[in-house]
XYZ file of C-alpha atoms in Angstrom:
581
model
C 8.681 -1.505 9.303
C 10.302 -4.739 8.216
C 13.650 -5.156 6.548
C 16.163 -7.809 5.755
C 19.520 -7.213 7.391
C 23.061 -8.266 6.762
C 26.317 -7.439 8.536
C 28.737 -4.973 6.984
C 32.187 -5.091 8.452
C 33.675 -1.628 8.208
C 37.421 -2.131 8.124
C 38.409 1.199 9.577
C 41.895 0.421 10.928
C 44.222 3.138 9.629
C 41.184 4.984 8.374
C 39.537 8.126 9.658
C 35.946 8.438 10.731
C 35.368 10.353 7.482
C 36.496 7.262 5.559
C 34.081 5.130 7.542
C 31.187 7.515 6.868
C 31.826 7.451 3.114
C 32.433 3.675 3.131
C 29.100 3.140 4.853
C 27.211 5.485 2.541
C 28.687 3.909 -0.595
C 27.821 0.425 0.688
C 24.253 1.685 1.171
C 24.103 2.941 -2.437
C 24.974 6.603 -1.845
C 27.955 6.904 -4.184
C 27.495 10.268 -5.928
C 28.216 13.419 -3.925
C 27.494 17.038 -4.864
C 29.042 19.917 -2.970
C 31.365 22.866 -2.521
C 34.626 22.332 -0.585
C 35.740 24.291 2.462
C 38.083 23.827 5.415
C 35.826 22.177 8.022
C 34.402 19.634 5.568
C 37.681 18.712 3.831
C 38.172 15.365 5.635
C 34.912 14.196 4.059
C 35.864 15.548 0.627
C 39.197 13.768 0.923
C 37.455 10.517 1.812
C 35.225 10.835 -1.262
C 38.019 11.540 -3.745
C 40.044 8.588 -2.414
C 37.144 6.154 -2.458
C 37.304 3.922 -5.557
C 33.516 3.740 -5.960
C 32.519 7.294 -5.056
C 31.980 10.156 -7.496
C 32.427 13.813 -6.567
C 30.679 16.631 -8.419
C 32.037 20.033 -7.424
C 29.190 22.532 -7.626
C 29.429 26.320 -7.664
C 26.915 27.000 -4.893
C 25.589 24.833 -2.067
C 21.917 25.392 -2.809
C 22.432 24.509 -6.468
C 24.379 21.435 -5.347
C 21.210 20.239 -3.609
C 19.100 20.988 -6.691
C 21.573 18.966 -8.770
C 21.238 16.123 -6.275
C 17.453 16.336 -6.592
C 17.677 16.089 -10.362
C 20.073 13.158 -10.070
C 17.598 11.317 -7.832
C 14.645 12.122 -10.114
C 16.447 10.609 -13.088
C 18.213 7.669 -11.457
C 16.210 6.811 -8.349
C 19.529 6.587 -6.469
C 19.991 8.489 -3.216
C 22.730 11.141 -3.554
C 24.948 12.756 -0.956
C 25.587 16.477 -0.518
C 28.749 17.888 1.069
C 28.737 21.412 2.517
C 31.143 23.206 4.787
C 30.528 25.103 8.006
C 29.003 28.584 8.214
C 27.751 29.879 4.865
C 28.105 26.416 3.347
C 25.416 25.080 5.643
C 23.188 28.143 5.475
C 23.479 28.350 1.670
C 22.188 24.793 1.476
C 18.981 25.482 3.409
C 16.947 26.578 0.369
C 17.837 23.428 -1.551
C 17.249 21.188 1.463
C 13.839 22.770 2.053
C 12.949 22.126 -1.588
C 13.970 18.480 -1.229
C 11.909 18.179 1.936
C 8.723 19.540 0.361
C 9.201 17.248 -2.638
C 10.048 14.170 -0.515
C 13.445 13.672 -2.129
C 15.799 11.445 -0.093
C 19.257 12.991 0.386
C 22.081 12.628 2.888
C 23.519 16.071 3.622
C 26.923 16.002 5.325
C 27.799 19.342 6.875
C 31.297 19.946 8.214
C 31.820 21.901 11.409
C 34.700 23.563 13.177
C 36.486 21.891 16.075
C 35.358 24.686 18.368
C 31.746 23.583 17.944
C 32.836 20.377 19.664
C 34.785 21.941 22.515
C 32.397 24.793 23.214
C 34.854 27.546 22.295
C 33.796 30.426 20.051
C 35.126 30.490 16.500
C 34.155 31.652 13.044
C 31.549 29.426 11.311
C 30.558 27.547 14.477
C 27.514 25.479 13.458
C 26.693 24.330 17.004
C 24.051 25.649 19.403
C 26.273 28.568 20.439
C 26.841 29.525 16.809
C 24.605 29.140 13.760
C 22.590 26.308 15.300
C 22.305 24.428 12.015
C 20.445 21.447 13.491
C 17.720 23.726 14.831
C 17.645 25.669 11.578
C 17.196 22.554 9.445
C 14.973 20.556 11.790
C 11.719 21.747 10.131
C 12.925 20.832 6.628
C 14.659 17.480 7.188
C 13.574 14.011 8.196
C 16.174 14.343 10.955
C 19.039 16.653 11.876
C 21.857 14.683 13.516
C 25.302 15.516 14.883
C 28.063 12.919 15.071
C 28.695 12.592 18.837
C 31.998 10.701 18.576
C 34.234 9.333 15.846
C 33.498 5.797 17.046
C 29.843 6.309 16.047
C 30.645 7.207 12.421
C 29.383 4.020 10.778
C 26.225 3.853 12.843
C 25.242 7.458 12.234
C 25.925 7.240 8.492
C 23.797 4.100 8.162
C 21.072 5.673 10.300
C 21.013 8.761 8.062
C 20.377 6.656 4.957
C 17.673 4.650 6.722
C 15.894 7.791 7.885
C 16.066 9.351 4.434
C 14.636 6.322 2.640
C 12.714 4.052 4.969
C 9.797 6.130 6.202
C 6.448 6.613 4.527
C 7.574 10.062 3.488
C 11.147 10.149 2.229
C 13.293 13.249 2.515
C 16.653 14.824 3.311
C 18.635 14.013 6.438
C 21.344 16.275 7.856
C 24.434 14.838 9.531
C 26.796 17.420 11.048
C 30.370 16.144 11.291
C 32.885 18.321 13.227
C 36.326 18.314 11.675
C 38.089 16.733 14.674
C 35.637 13.831 14.757
C 35.907 13.357 11.000
C 39.722 13.245 11.166
C 39.960 10.920 14.159
C 40.912 7.251 13.619
C 38.176 4.656 13.832
C 38.473 1.112 15.123
C 36.970 -1.812 13.121
C 33.224 -2.021 13.499
C 30.727 -4.731 12.680
C 27.599 -2.903 11.711
C 24.236 -4.521 10.978
C 22.239 -2.305 8.615
C 19.081 -2.659 6.581
C 19.448 -4.181 3.133
C 16.875 -2.908 0.633
C 14.437 -1.946 3.385
C 10.801 -2.472 2.551
C 8.370 0.185 3.663
C 5.138 -1.056 5.215
C 2.640 1.623 4.236
C -1.018 1.967 5.165
C -3.523 0.715 2.630
C -7.225 1.518 2.500
C -9.639 -1.267 3.390
C -11.710 -2.927 0.680
C -14.970 -1.311 1.817
C -13.484 2.172 1.420
C -12.041 1.359 -1.997
C -15.380 -0.037 -3.180
C -17.224 3.034 -1.936
C -14.838 5.322 -3.812
C -15.327 3.289 -6.987
C -19.109 3.523 -6.715
C -19.060 7.282 -6.097
C -16.950 7.872 -9.192
C -19.058 5.503 -11.290
C -22.325 7.210 -10.297
C -21.022 10.768 -10.655
C -22.416 13.093 -13.297
C -19.045 14.793 -13.898
C -16.221 12.897 -12.146
C -12.518 13.774 -12.186
C -9.222 12.256 -11.031
C -6.501 14.693 -9.975
C -3.028 13.142 -10.261
C -0.357 14.720 -8.043
C 3.394 14.264 -7.867
C 2.937 11.652 -5.131
C 1.886 9.302 -7.951
C 5.328 9.398 -9.559
C 6.139 5.845 -8.461
C 2.629 4.581 -9.234
C 2.304 5.332 -12.953
C 1.064 1.914 -14.064
C -1.368 1.512 -11.173
C -2.895 4.972 -11.580
C -3.253 4.575 -15.346
C -4.937 1.175 -14.894
C -7.293 2.666 -12.304
C -8.295 5.561 -14.563
C -8.919 3.292 -17.535
C -10.927 0.803 -15.490
C -13.143 3.565 -14.066
C -13.362 5.480 -17.377
C -12.872 8.800 -15.583
C -10.941 11.760 -17.079
C -7.885 13.090 -15.276
C -5.709 16.140 -14.889
C -2.194 16.354 -13.497
C -0.984 19.067 -11.172
C 1.977 21.138 -12.423
C 4.480 19.053 -10.436
C 2.964 15.885 -11.897
C 3.065 16.957 -15.552
C 4.204 14.037 -17.669
C 3.533 11.340 -15.074
C 0.742 10.075 -17.351
C 0.859 10.720 -21.073
C -0.904 13.905 -22.104
C -2.100 12.279 -25.324
C -4.124 9.701 -23.383
C -7.778 9.807 -24.453
C -8.882 10.581 -20.881
C -6.202 13.218 -20.280
C -7.256 16.847 -19.827
C -3.560 17.793 -19.524
C -2.521 19.961 -16.567
C -4.692 21.710 -14.024
C -3.675 24.422 -11.582
C -1.357 27.223 -12.588
C -1.085 27.475 -16.404
C -3.934 24.964 -16.726
C -4.949 23.695 -20.133
C -8.208 24.862 -21.633
C -9.366 21.256 -21.695
C -9.094 21.135 -17.911
C -10.733 24.539 -17.483
C -13.567 23.680 -19.840
C -14.314 20.336 -18.216
C -14.226 21.706 -14.672
C -16.139 24.962 -15.309
C -19.679 23.423 -15.208
C -18.816 21.846 -11.825
C -17.263 18.501 -10.878
C -19.475 16.580 -8.465
C -16.971 13.839 -7.468
C -13.209 14.338 -7.530
C -10.590 11.782 -6.508
C -7.327 13.541 -5.560
C -4.156 11.448 -5.349
C -0.790 12.506 -3.918
C -0.955 16.307 -3.827
C -1.387 18.921 -1.106
C -3.664 21.068 -3.320
C -1.721 24.284 -2.763
C -2.497 27.413 -4.782
C -0.182 26.366 -7.626
C -1.848 22.958 -7.850
C -5.388 24.377 -7.875
C -5.252 27.868 -9.413
C -8.178 28.505 -11.784
C -9.240 24.827 -11.789
C -11.118 24.308 -8.519
C -11.436 20.574 -8.845
C -14.825 20.143 -7.186
C -17.965 22.267 -7.222
C -19.408 23.813 -4.083
C -21.123 21.005 -2.188
C -19.373 18.386 -4.308
C -17.599 15.274 -3.092
C -13.791 15.523 -2.841
C -12.011 12.289 -1.919
C -8.371 12.913 -0.992
C -5.812 10.078 -0.757
C -2.384 10.764 0.715
C 0.043 9.389 3.284
C 0.043 12.778 5.022
C -3.353 13.476 6.634
C -2.423 17.102 7.335
C -3.084 17.948 3.658
C -6.770 17.096 3.941
C -9.068 20.115 3.913
C -6.273 22.655 3.517
C -6.630 23.565 -0.146
C -10.176 22.471 -0.893
C -12.808 21.063 1.445
C -12.349 17.301 1.814
C -15.423 15.077 2.182
C -13.442 11.837 2.564
C -9.786 11.725 3.600
C -8.028 8.398 3.048
C -4.612 7.859 4.645
C -3.056 5.294 2.334
C -0.175 4.579 0.008
C -1.274 5.959 -3.369
C 0.217 3.075 -5.316
C -1.533 0.397 -3.263
C -4.793 2.358 -3.255
C -4.814 2.814 -7.030
C -4.008 -0.865 -7.626
C -6.834 -1.976 -5.339
C -9.267 0.491 -6.898
C -8.404 -0.720 -10.406
C -8.868 -4.351 -9.410
C -12.152 -3.641 -7.639
C -13.476 -1.748 -10.647
C -12.580 -4.530 -13.086
C -13.830 -7.431 -10.954
C -17.131 -5.761 -10.120
C -17.585 -4.063 -13.514
C -17.744 -0.622 -11.900
C -17.087 2.252 -14.286
C -18.609 5.546 -15.299
C -20.746 5.138 -18.434
C -20.632 8.712 -19.734
C -17.551 10.534 -18.335
C -15.425 9.566 -21.331
C -17.902 11.305 -23.648
C -17.810 14.407 -21.436
C -14.032 14.452 -21.689
C -14.268 14.191 -25.480
C -16.625 17.190 -25.526
C -14.160 19.247 -23.479
C -11.390 18.216 -25.859
C -13.267 19.429 -28.927
C -11.520 22.794 -28.519
C -7.769 23.412 -28.440
C -6.106 22.872 -25.051
C -3.881 25.881 -25.677
C -4.302 29.557 -24.973
C -3.006 30.247 -28.480
C -4.208 27.383 -30.694
C -1.867 28.440 -33.517
C 1.175 28.728 -31.243
C 3.202 26.318 -33.394
C 2.986 28.602 -36.428
C 2.893 32.044 -34.807
C 4.848 34.189 -37.315
C 5.387 37.228 -35.059
C 8.631 38.959 -36.067
C 9.894 39.008 -32.459
C 9.519 35.396 -31.386
C 6.688 34.742 -28.930
C 7.487 32.519 -25.933
C 4.916 29.922 -26.972
C 6.521 29.648 -30.411
C 9.929 29.298 -28.762
C 8.642 26.384 -26.675
C 7.231 24.702 -29.788
C 10.434 25.186 -31.775
C 12.477 23.768 -28.898
C 10.286 20.671 -28.653
C 10.420 20.095 -32.402
C 14.183 20.555 -32.552
C 14.906 18.228 -29.625
C 12.627 15.381 -30.691
C 10.561 12.939 -28.619
C 13.436 11.530 -26.573
C 14.509 14.843 -25.032
C 14.051 15.727 -21.392
C 12.880 19.154 -20.258
C 13.348 20.895 -16.922
C 11.908 24.312 -16.284
C 13.201 26.828 -13.809
C 10.848 29.196 -11.967
C 9.413 32.328 -13.582
C 7.087 33.431 -16.370
C 8.826 31.021 -18.765
C 7.672 28.031 -16.691
C 4.029 28.901 -17.435
C 4.704 28.465 -21.148
C 6.562 25.204 -20.526
C 3.716 23.853 -18.399
C 1.024 24.931 -20.835
C 2.546 24.226 -24.245
C 4.928 21.296 -23.857
C 3.327 17.902 -24.442
C 4.916 15.090 -22.454
C 4.360 11.365 -22.629
C 6.959 10.038 -20.188
C 7.559 10.588 -16.481
C 11.201 11.496 -16.996
C 10.471 13.878 -19.886
C 9.544 16.853 -17.704
C 10.734 18.210 -14.381
C 9.864 21.212 -12.249
C 10.715 21.949 -8.619
C 7.628 23.591 -7.193
C 7.876 22.206 -3.676
C 9.427 25.533 -2.698
C 9.446 27.250 -6.090
C 13.027 28.462 -5.999
C 14.699 30.244 -8.873
C 17.831 28.438 -10.099
C 16.385 25.033 -9.168
C 16.006 24.024 -12.802
C 19.604 24.818 -13.730
C 20.973 22.547 -11.022
C 18.364 19.870 -11.658
C 19.218 19.687 -15.352
C 22.857 19.048 -14.475
C 21.928 16.288 -12.026
C 19.659 14.594 -14.564
C 22.354 14.732 -17.233
C 24.882 13.236 -14.808
C 22.503 10.394 -14.039
C 21.889 9.698 -17.717
C 24.084 11.477 -20.282
C 22.649 9.518 -23.213
C 20.065 12.164 -24.195
C 20.038 15.960 -23.881
C 18.382 17.795 -21.026
C 16.844 21.141 -21.941
C 16.665 23.685 -19.132
C 14.053 26.338 -19.882
C 15.061 29.242 -17.681
C 14.791 33.001 -17.442
C 17.458 35.637 -17.598
C 17.015 36.263 -13.874
C 17.591 32.586 -13.109
C 20.668 32.494 -15.313
C 22.102 35.611 -13.676
C 21.494 33.994 -10.297
C 23.100 30.601 -10.955
C 24.467 30.487 -14.480
C 27.967 29.704 -13.292
C 26.680 26.212 -12.452
C 26.907 25.477 -16.175
C 30.649 25.208 -15.600
C 29.870 21.842 -14.009
C 28.291 20.787 -17.299
C 31.426 21.975 -19.096
C 33.706 20.071 -16.723
C 31.765 16.823 -17.109
C 30.844 17.387 -20.781
C 27.135 17.026 -20.048
C 24.445 17.370 -22.750
C 22.599 20.294 -21.140
C 20.949 22.864 -23.401
C 20.194 26.089 -21.542
C 17.280 27.833 -23.261
C 17.384 31.309 -21.714
C 14.145 33.280 -22.117
C 15.825 36.663 -22.111
C 13.379 39.538 -21.582
C 15.475 41.869 -19.410
C 13.190 41.767 -16.375
C 11.663 39.520 -13.724
C 8.684 39.002 -15.995
C 6.362 37.127 -13.644
C 6.936 39.765 -10.981
C 6.473 42.533 -13.558
C 3.071 41.305 -14.727
C 1.908 40.240 -11.282
C 2.760 43.637 -9.819
C 0.887 45.420 -12.575
C -2.182 43.230 -12.035
C -2.223 43.570 -8.279
C -1.208 47.209 -7.819
C -2.381 48.747 -11.075
C 0.897 50.346 -12.076
C 4.169 49.405 -13.708
C 7.659 49.122 -12.294
C 10.721 47.981 -14.193
C 11.667 44.987 -11.984
C 14.606 44.686 -14.292
C 17.202 42.000 -14.610
C 19.837 44.180 -16.335
C 20.022 43.400 -20.069
C 22.693 40.826 -20.719
C 24.171 39.157 -23.782
C 24.044 35.557 -22.604
C 25.460 34.281 -25.862
C 28.599 36.343 -25.352
C 28.738 35.318 -21.691
C 28.413 31.617 -22.580
C 31.173 31.929 -25.161
C 33.486 33.267 -22.454
C 32.828 30.058 -20.498
C 33.590 27.861 -23.481
C 29.924 27.050 -24.123
C 28.675 27.144 -27.737
C 25.773 29.582 -28.044
C 23.631 31.652 -30.371
C 21.068 34.461 -30.163
C 17.491 33.581 -31.153
C 15.087 36.364 -32.114
C 12.811 34.979 -34.831
C 10.482 31.985 -35.150
C 11.961 29.013 -36.941
C 15.558 29.744 -35.955
C 15.673 26.896 -33.434
C 16.084 23.730 -35.491
C 17.394 20.214 -35.010
C 20.381 21.039 -37.196
C 21.211 24.118 -35.129
C 21.048 22.222 -31.845
C 23.067 19.355 -33.289
C 25.785 21.759 -34.403
C 25.901 23.559 -31.050
C 26.105 20.284 -29.116
C 28.400 18.468 -31.524
C 31.023 17.909 -28.839
C 28.426 16.266 -26.582
C 28.642 19.016 -23.981
C 26.466 21.963 -23.003
C 25.148 24.729 -25.247
C 23.064 27.870 -24.755
C 20.271 29.595 -26.653
C 19.870 33.303 -25.849
C 16.168 33.677 -26.764
C 15.180 37.350 -27.093
C 11.405 36.918 -26.989
C 8.396 39.213 -26.706
C 7.981 39.834 -22.955
C 4.404 41.067 -23.225
C 2.859 37.809 -24.453
C 1.076 36.006 -21.617
C -1.246 33.065 -20.976
C -4.676 34.239 -19.780
C -5.288 33.598 -16.084
C -2.125 31.523 -15.690
C 0.140 33.357 -13.231
C 0.856 33.133 -9.534
C -1.205 36.197 -8.671
C -4.268 34.619 -10.268
C -3.639 31.335 -8.464
C -3.370 33.075 -5.106
C -6.500 35.109 -5.776
C -8.444 31.988 -6.715
C -7.416 30.248 -3.499
C -7.925 33.327 -1.327
C -11.338 34.365 -2.571
C -12.765 31.145 -3.902
C -12.676 32.403 -7.145
C -14.662 32.857 -10.323
C -13.248 31.875 -13.624
C -10.177 33.475 -15.147
C -10.734 36.306 -17.553
């Protein structure tokens, strides 16, 4: 790794170590902090609120605070901080931190601790090795789990946390545990040399490998490029590569929107809730597939097994442990996806290497509708169908809107029916697949850029779990539209259980009037039951003050997308599959 350095003089006379930590983080670009206050972490909260360049966002739950931080990073590209207190504060954050880890989102998580964790005495909420053991707990889901050993090390450890979160080949969250006594202690002036805009030296494939990949794709009878979320920072390079090779592509669910779905070579999404373009193209059997930046888990593959038995699957990723796990890999290339795609595009253009007929094959697959219900935009069913609700939302919000989906049956309709053309237009947190992730993420995205609305498509179960987080949107007057798909049950679980076990159970999320609930929070809202009710004028009226609003969408819970759910995806991966019915 190489990096330019410059000295930062941390003037910490008459300051606490907490001040020095926040000073150092802000100087490194970490100036927005999400969290929930509590006694052991209050010195750090105090340092944030007194810092002239720091912003504090008080969340309602620690896990949702991390999801908000993830959304903030996705929209802004700026590394956020997360503040959690000892005991349940730290343990509540684990789900969010794990999600950030599996999605390679850089965060600095500052966890307060009680003084007794420093002295070895026993006390409530001890996060040390004799208590909760938070470092051990978070070690598997962080880039590093650190504990401040002394107040004099505050600047060094804060700078090190940022470097670890951002400077490795795989970015991710870093935990820094700060006991209250060390945070409150005075710090002497420190001259600290830290990395300035560190550059990451990442492995790149050699020219011979790149040329071989180009030739295999060019000579294939039915080639395919699979674009994963690891391509998020390589949009231009991957698009240029695809166009130079003339090979059709699909995106995994987490990568939806990275490349425009109206591109002539796009087959839209593969994996769970895959488009019928993708299914139709893949069904006869892909002989050469190039997979970029995805681990090919069951959600990413689902009914679209991207290469036929005996076919050639070329997998490019910085993490070699993903090779051969989801589908059998014939060539594993450890390389930076961006550099690899750029080199492959250049090699294809210079040597005039492209596939002569794959574009025509893609056009054949695209002769049919990509959607499970081709007439979804005009479905007149008296009780609004979820696909019609998605269409009406997209029409009402216009092309500049951003969508985030939470986890549940509603996300299948968002994945399948929304059409996205921009990277920032769609978000989903499927690294861990946690309910309530979308609600927090929408808030973080709106904080990062409040100029256009963020629509959170979520279920009634998600809203019951974390709906109070919308109070953050109220406090900051954020343009978040919560579109609650209200069916009175955990609908994905309901249908999956019926498929797998052959009988029905209620799996109910107790019926709730979310419109009435939102009104009690000061959030404009309305009940939606019929197609055509969601309009641009309605949304404009609800969000006239610039702040949040809520749509309580009472939709038909029995409408599904064929072969789209989690049970089907798991069955495909477990048994190798067949085609969805």
